[in-house]
mmCIF file of C-alpha atoms in Angstrom:
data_model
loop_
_atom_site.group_PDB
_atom_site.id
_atom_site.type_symbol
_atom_site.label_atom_id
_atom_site.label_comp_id
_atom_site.label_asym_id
_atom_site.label_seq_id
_atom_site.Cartn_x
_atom_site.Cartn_y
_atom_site.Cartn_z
ATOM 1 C CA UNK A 1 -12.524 20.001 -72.180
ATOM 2 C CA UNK A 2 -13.937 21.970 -68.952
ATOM 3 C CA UNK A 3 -15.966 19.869 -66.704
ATOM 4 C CA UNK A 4 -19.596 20.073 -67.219
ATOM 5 C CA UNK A 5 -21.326 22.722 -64.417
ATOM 6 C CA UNK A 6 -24.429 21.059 -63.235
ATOM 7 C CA UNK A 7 -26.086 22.285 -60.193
ATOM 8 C CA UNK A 8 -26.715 19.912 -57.169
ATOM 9 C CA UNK A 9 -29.230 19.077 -55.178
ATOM 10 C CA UNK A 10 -28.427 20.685 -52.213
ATOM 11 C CA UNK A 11 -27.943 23.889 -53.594
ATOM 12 C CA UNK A 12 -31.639 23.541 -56.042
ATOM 13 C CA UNK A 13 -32.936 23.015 -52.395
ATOM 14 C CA UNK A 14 -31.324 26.193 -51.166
ATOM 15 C CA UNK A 15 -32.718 28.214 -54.104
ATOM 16 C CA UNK A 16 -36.068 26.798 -53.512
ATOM 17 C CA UNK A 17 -36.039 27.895 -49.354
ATOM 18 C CA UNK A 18 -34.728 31.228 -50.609
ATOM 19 C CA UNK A 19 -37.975 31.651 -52.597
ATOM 20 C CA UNK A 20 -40.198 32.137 -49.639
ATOM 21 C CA UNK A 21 -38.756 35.581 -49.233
ATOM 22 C CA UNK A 22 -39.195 36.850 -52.673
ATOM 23 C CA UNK A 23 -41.725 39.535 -51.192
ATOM 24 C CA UNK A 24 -38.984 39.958 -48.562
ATOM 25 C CA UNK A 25 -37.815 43.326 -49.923
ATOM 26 C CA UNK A 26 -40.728 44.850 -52.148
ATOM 27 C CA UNK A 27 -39.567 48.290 -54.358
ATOM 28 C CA UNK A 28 -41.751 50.167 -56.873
ATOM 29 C CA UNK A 29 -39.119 50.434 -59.049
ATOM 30 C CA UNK A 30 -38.284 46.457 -59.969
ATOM 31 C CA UNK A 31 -41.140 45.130 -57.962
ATOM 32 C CA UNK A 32 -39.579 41.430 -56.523
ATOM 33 C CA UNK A 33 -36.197 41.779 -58.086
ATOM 34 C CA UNK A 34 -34.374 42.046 -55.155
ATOM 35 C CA UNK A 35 -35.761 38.918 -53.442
ATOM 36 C CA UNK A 36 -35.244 37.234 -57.487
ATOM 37 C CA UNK A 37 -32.009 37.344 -57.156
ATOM 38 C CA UNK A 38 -31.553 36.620 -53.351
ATOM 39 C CA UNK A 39 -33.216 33.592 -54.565
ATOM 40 C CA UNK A 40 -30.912 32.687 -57.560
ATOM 41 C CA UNK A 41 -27.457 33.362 -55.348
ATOM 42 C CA UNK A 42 -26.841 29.631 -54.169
ATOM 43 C CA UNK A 43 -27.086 28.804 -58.311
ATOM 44 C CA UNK A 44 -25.158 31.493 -59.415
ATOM 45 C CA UNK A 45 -22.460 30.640 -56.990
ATOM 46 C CA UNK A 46 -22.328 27.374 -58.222
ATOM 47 C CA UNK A 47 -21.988 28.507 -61.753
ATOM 48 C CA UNK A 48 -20.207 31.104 -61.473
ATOM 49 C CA UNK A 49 -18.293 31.583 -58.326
ATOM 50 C CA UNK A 50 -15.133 31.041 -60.060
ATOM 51 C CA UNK A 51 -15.324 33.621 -62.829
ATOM 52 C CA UNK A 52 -16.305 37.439 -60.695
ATOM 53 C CA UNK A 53 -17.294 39.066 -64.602
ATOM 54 C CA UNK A 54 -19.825 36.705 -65.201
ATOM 55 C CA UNK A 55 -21.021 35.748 -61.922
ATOM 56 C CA UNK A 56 -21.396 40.117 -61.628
ATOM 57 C CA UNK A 57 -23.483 40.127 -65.009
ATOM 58 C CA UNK A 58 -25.907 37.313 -63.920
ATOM 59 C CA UNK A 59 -26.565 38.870 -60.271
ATOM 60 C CA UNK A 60 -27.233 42.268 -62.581
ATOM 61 C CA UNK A 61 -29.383 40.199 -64.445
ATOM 62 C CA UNK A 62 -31.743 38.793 -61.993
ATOM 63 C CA UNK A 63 -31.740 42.687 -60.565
ATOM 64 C CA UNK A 64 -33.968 43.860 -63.387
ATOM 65 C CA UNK A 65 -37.543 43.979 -62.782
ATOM 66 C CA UNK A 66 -39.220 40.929 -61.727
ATOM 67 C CA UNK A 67 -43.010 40.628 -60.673
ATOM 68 C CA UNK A 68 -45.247 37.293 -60.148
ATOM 69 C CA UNK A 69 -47.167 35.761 -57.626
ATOM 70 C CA UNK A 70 -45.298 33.762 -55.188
ATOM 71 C CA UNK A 71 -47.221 30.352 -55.617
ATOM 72 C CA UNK A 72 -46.141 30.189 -59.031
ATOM 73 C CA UNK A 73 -42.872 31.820 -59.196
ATOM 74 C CA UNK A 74 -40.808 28.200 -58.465
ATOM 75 C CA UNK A 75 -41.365 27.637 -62.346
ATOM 76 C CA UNK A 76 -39.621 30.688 -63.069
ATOM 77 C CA UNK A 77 -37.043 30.195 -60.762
ATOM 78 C CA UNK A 78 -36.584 26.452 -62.050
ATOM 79 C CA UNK A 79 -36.736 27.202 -65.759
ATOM 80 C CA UNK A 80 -33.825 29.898 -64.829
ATOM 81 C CA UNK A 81 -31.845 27.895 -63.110
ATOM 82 C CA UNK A 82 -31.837 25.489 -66.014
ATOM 83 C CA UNK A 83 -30.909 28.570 -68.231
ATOM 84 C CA UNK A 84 -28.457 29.299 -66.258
ATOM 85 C CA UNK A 85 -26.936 25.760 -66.696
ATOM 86 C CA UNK A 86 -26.428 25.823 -69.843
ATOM 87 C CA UNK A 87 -25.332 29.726 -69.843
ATOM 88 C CA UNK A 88 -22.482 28.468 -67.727
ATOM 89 C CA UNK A 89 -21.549 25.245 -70.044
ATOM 90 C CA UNK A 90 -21.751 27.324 -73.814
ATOM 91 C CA UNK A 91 -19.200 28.091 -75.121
ATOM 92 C CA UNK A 92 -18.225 31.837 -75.617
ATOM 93 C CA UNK A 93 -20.980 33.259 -77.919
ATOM 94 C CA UNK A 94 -23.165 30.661 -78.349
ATOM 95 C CA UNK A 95 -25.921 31.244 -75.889
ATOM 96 C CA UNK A 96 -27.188 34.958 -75.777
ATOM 97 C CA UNK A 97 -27.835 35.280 -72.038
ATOM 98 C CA UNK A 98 -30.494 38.020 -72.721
ATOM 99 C CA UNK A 99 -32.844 35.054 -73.944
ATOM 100 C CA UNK A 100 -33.268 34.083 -69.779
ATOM 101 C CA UNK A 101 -34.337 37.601 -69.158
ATOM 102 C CA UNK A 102 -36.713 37.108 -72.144
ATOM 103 C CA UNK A 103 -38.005 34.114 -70.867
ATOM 104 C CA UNK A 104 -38.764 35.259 -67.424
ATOM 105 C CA UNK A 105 -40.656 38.432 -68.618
ATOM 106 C CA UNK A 106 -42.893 35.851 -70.818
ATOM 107 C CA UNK A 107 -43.783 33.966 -67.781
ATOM 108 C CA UNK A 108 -44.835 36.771 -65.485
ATOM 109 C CA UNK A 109 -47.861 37.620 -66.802
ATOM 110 C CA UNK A 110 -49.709 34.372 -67.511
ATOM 111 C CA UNK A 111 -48.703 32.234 -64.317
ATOM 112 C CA UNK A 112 -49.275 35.803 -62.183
ATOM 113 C CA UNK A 113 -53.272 35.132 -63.679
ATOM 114 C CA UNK A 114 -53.008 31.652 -62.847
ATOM 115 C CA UNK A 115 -51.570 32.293 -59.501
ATOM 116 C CA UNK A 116 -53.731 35.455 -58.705
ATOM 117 C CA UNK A 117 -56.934 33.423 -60.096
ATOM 118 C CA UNK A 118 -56.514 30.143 -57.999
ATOM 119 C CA UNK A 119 -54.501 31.386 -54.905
ATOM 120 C CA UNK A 120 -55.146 34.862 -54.085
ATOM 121 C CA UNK A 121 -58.801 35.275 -55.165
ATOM 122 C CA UNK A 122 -60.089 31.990 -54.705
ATOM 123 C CA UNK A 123 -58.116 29.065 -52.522
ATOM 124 C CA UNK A 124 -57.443 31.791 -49.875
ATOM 125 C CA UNK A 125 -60.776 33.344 -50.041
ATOM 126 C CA UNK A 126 -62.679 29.839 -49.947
ATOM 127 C CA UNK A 127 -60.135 28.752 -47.103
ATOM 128 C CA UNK A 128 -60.727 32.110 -45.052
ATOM 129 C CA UNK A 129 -64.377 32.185 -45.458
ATOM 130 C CA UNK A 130 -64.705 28.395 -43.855
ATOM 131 C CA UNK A 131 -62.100 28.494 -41.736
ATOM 132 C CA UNK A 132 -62.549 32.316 -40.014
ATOM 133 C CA UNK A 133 -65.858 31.896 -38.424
ATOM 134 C CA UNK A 134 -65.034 28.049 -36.947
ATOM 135 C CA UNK A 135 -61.883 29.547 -35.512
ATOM 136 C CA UNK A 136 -63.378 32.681 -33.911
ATOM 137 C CA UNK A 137 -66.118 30.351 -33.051
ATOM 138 C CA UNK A 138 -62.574 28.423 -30.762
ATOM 139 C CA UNK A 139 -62.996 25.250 -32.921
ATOM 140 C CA UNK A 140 -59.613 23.696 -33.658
ATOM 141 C CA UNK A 141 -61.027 23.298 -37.157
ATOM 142 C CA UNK A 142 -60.487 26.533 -38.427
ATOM 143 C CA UNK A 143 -56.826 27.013 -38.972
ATOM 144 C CA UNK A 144 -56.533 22.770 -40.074
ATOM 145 C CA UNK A 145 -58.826 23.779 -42.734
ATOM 146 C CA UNK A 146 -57.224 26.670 -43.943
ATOM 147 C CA UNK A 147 -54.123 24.660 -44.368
ATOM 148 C CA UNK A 148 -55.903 22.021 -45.812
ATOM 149 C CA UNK A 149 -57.617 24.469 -48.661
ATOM 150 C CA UNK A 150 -54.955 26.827 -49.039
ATOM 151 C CA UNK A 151 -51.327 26.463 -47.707
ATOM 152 C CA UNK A 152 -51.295 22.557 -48.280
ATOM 153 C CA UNK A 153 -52.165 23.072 -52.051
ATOM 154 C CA UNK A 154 -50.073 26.374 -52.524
ATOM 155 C CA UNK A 155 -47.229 23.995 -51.260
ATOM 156 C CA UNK A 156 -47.911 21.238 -53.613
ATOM 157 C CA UNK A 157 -47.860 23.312 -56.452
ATOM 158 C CA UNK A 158 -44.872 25.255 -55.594
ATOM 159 C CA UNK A 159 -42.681 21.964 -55.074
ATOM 160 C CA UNK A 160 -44.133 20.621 -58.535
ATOM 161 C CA UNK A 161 -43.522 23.529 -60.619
ATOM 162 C CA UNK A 162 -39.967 23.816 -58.968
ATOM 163 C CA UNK A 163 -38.852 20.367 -60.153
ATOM 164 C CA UNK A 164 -41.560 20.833 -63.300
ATOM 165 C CA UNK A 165 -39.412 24.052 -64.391
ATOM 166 C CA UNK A 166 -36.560 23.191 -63.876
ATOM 167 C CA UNK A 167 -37.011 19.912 -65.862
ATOM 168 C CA UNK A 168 -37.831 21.511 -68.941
ATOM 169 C CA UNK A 169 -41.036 23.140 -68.210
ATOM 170 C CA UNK A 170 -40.665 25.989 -70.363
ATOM 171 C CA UNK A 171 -42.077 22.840 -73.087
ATOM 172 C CA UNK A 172 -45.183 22.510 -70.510
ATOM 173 C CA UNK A 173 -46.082 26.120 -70.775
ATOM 174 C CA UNK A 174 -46.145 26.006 -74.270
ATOM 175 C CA UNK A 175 -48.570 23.431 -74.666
ATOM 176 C CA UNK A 176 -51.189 24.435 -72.203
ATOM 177 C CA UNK A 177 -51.330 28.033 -74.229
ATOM 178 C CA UNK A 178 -51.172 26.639 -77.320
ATOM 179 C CA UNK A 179 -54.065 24.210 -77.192
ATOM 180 C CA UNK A 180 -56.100 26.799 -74.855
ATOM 181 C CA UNK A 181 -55.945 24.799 -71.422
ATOM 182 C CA UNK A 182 -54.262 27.970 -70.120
ATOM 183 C CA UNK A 183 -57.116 30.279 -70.953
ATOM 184 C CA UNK A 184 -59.761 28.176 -69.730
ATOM 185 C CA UNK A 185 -58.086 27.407 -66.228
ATOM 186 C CA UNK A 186 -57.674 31.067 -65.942
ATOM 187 C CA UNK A 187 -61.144 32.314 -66.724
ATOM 188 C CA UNK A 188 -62.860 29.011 -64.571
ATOM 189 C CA UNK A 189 -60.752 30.420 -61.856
ATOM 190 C CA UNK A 190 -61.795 33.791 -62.321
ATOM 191 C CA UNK A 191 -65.256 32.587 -62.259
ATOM 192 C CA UNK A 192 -65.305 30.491 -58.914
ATOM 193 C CA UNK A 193 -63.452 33.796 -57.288
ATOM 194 C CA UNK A 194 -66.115 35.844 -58.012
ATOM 195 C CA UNK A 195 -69.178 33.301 -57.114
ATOM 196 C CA UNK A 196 -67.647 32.726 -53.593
ATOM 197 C CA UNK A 197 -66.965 36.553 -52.663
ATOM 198 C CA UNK A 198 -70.733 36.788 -53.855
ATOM 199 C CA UNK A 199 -71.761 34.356 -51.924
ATOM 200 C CA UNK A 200 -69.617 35.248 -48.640
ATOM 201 C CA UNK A 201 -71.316 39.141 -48.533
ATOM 202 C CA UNK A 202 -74.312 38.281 -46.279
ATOM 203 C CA UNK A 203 -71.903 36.089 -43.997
ATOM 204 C CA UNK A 204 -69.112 38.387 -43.643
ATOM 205 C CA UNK A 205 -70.895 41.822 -44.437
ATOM 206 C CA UNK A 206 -73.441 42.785 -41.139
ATOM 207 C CA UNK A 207 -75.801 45.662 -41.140
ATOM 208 C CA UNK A 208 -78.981 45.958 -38.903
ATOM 209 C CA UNK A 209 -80.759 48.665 -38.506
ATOM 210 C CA UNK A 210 -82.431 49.801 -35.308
ATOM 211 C CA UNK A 211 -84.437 52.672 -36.462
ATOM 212 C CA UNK A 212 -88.365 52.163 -35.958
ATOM 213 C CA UNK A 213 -91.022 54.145 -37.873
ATOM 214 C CA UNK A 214 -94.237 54.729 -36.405
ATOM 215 C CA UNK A 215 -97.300 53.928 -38.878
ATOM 216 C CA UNK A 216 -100.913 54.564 -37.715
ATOM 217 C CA UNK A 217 -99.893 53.828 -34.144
ATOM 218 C CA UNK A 218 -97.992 50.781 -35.520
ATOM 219 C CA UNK A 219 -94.034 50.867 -34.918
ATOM 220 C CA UNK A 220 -92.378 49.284 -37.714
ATOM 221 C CA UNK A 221 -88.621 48.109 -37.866
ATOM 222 C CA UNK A 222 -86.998 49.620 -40.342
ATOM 223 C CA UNK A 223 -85.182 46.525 -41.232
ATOM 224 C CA UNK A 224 -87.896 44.028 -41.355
ATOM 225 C CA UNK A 225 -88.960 46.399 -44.779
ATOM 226 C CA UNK A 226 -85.494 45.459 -46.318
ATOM 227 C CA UNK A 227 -85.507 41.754 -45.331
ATOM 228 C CA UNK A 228 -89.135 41.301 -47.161
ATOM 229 C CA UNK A 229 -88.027 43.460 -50.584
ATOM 230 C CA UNK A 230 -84.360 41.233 -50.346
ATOM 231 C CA UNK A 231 -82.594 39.179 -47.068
ATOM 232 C CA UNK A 232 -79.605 40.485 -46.891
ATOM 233 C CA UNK A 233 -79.897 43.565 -49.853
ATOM 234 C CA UNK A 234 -78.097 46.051 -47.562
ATOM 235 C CA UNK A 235 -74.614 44.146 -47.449
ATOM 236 C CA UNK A 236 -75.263 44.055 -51.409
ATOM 237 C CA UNK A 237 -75.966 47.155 -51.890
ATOM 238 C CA UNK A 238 -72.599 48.549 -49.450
ATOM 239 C CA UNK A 239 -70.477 46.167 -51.377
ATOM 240 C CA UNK A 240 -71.675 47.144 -54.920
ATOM 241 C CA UNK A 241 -71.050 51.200 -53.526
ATOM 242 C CA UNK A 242 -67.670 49.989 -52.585
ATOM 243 C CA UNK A 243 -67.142 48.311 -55.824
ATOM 244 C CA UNK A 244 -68.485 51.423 -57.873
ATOM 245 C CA UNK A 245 -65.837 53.971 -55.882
ATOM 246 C CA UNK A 246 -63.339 51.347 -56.547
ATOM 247 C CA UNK A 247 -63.920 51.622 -60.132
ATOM 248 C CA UNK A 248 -63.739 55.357 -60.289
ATOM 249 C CA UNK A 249 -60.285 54.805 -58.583
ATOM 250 C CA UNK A 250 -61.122 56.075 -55.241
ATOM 251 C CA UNK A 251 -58.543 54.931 -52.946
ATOM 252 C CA UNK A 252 -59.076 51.580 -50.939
ATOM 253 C CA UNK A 253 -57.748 53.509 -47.385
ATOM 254 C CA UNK A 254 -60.481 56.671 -48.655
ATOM 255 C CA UNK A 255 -62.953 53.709 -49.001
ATOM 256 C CA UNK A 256 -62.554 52.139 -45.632
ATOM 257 C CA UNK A 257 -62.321 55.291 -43.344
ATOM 258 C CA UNK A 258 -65.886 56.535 -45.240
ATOM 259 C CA UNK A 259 -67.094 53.440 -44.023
ATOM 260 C CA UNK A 260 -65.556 53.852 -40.667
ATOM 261 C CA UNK A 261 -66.757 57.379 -40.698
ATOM 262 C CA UNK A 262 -70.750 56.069 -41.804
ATOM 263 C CA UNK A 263 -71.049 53.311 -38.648
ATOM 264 C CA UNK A 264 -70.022 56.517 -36.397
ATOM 265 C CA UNK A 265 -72.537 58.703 -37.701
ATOM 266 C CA UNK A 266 -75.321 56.249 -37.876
ATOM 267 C CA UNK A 267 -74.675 54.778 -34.318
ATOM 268 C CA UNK A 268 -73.975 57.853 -32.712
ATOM 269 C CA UNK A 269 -77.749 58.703 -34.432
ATOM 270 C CA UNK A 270 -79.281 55.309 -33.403
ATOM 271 C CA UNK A 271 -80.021 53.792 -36.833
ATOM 272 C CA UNK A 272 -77.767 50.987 -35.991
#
């Protein structure tokens, strides 16, 4: 019989290092496939370095499109690797190889939501909105509590669902859809995004106006009007226009210079 292939901790390290460049070469085409499969190389070596047909159909394999956000992707990569274990110890038609590619493409979608949801739109956005105005402020605080609400949790998770995948954790997924967990994380996520953008507008968002009018001799500023309708309702009201043009698929870069364009205009005419 032909010695079991089981791959070793030094080289389930190396795939996990690799990881952090899986936005390292970006295409259009096959999104993070590239940086996939840079990723998978110390594994597939270790599989199949001794057999060039099959080693060249699983680097083929991890070539097709791939596209997930980066916090989460160790579960794919660990569940894979564990595919790809026992790929490399079936015998000749027993395991259809196609079934990792299927498994992979089943993952993207729901763990990019979770990923999106927790890390992009809301760890990173809570962590920024603290930690930017201490550290332009020069308080040592600023970056220590970015790591502390975003990069030290991003870690975490990516070193769990590593060994959490890899273990078996296609079993894990499974359960946390089926009994709605999965949804519910998601959509509380989604939630808390939304309610701290909202609430970081009149922070982060500044316009004061300068213009005066003139009432019965009286000069009023124009901006004490808007203050006692709403505080803050003119940062609302430029961030709900930006959302509307965003909707109608106006281009982000369109977006911005129109709003570089506007603060030109209205300083050059003294309104701001």
């Amino acid at each position: 019989m032909a010695e079991e292939k089981k791959l070793s901790t030094a080289t389930l390290k190396k795939v996990f290092n690799r990881h952090y460049q899986l936005l390292g070469c970006f295409n259009y085409e096959r999104q993070m496939s590239t940086g996939f499969a840079w990723t998978m190389m110390p594994a597939l070596r270790n599989l199949y370095g001794d057999d060039p047909d099959k080693m060249q159909e699983a680097v083929k394999r991890h070539l097709e499109f791939f596209n997930c956000a980066t916090t989460v992707s160790p579960f794919i990569i660990g569940i894979t690797c564990a595919m790809e274990e026992q790929y490399a110890n079936s015998a000749e038609g027993e395991y259809d190889p196609a079934s990792i590619t299927s498994v992979k493409t089943a993952l993207m979608g729901p763990l990019a939501g979770i990923g999106d949801s927790f890390f992009w739109g809301t760890f990173r956005v809570i962590g920024a909105g603290i930690a930017a105005p201490l550290a332009i402020a020069a308080n040592v605080l600023g970056p220590i509590l970015y790591l502390v609400i975003n990069v030290i949790p991003s870690e975490i998770v990516r070193r769990l669902g590593f060994k959490i995948g890899y273990e078996g954790g296609s079993k894990f997924l499974d359960r946390i859809q089926a009994d709605g967990t999965l949804q519910k994380m998601t959509e509380a996520a989604r939630i808390m995004g939304l309610v701290v953008i909202g609430a970081m507008i009149p922070s982060m968002v500044t316009i004061a106006l300068t213009a005066t009018a003139s009432i019965n001799g009286a000069e009023i500023v124009v901006q004490d009007i808007f203050d006692q309708i709403c505080p803050q309702i003119l940062p609302l009201g430029l961030v709900f226009a930006c959302c509307a043009l965003l909707k109608k698929r106006v281009s982000g870069t369109v977006i911005l210079f129109g709003l570089l364009a506007l603060g030109i205009v209205m300083t050059a005419f003294g309104l701001v």
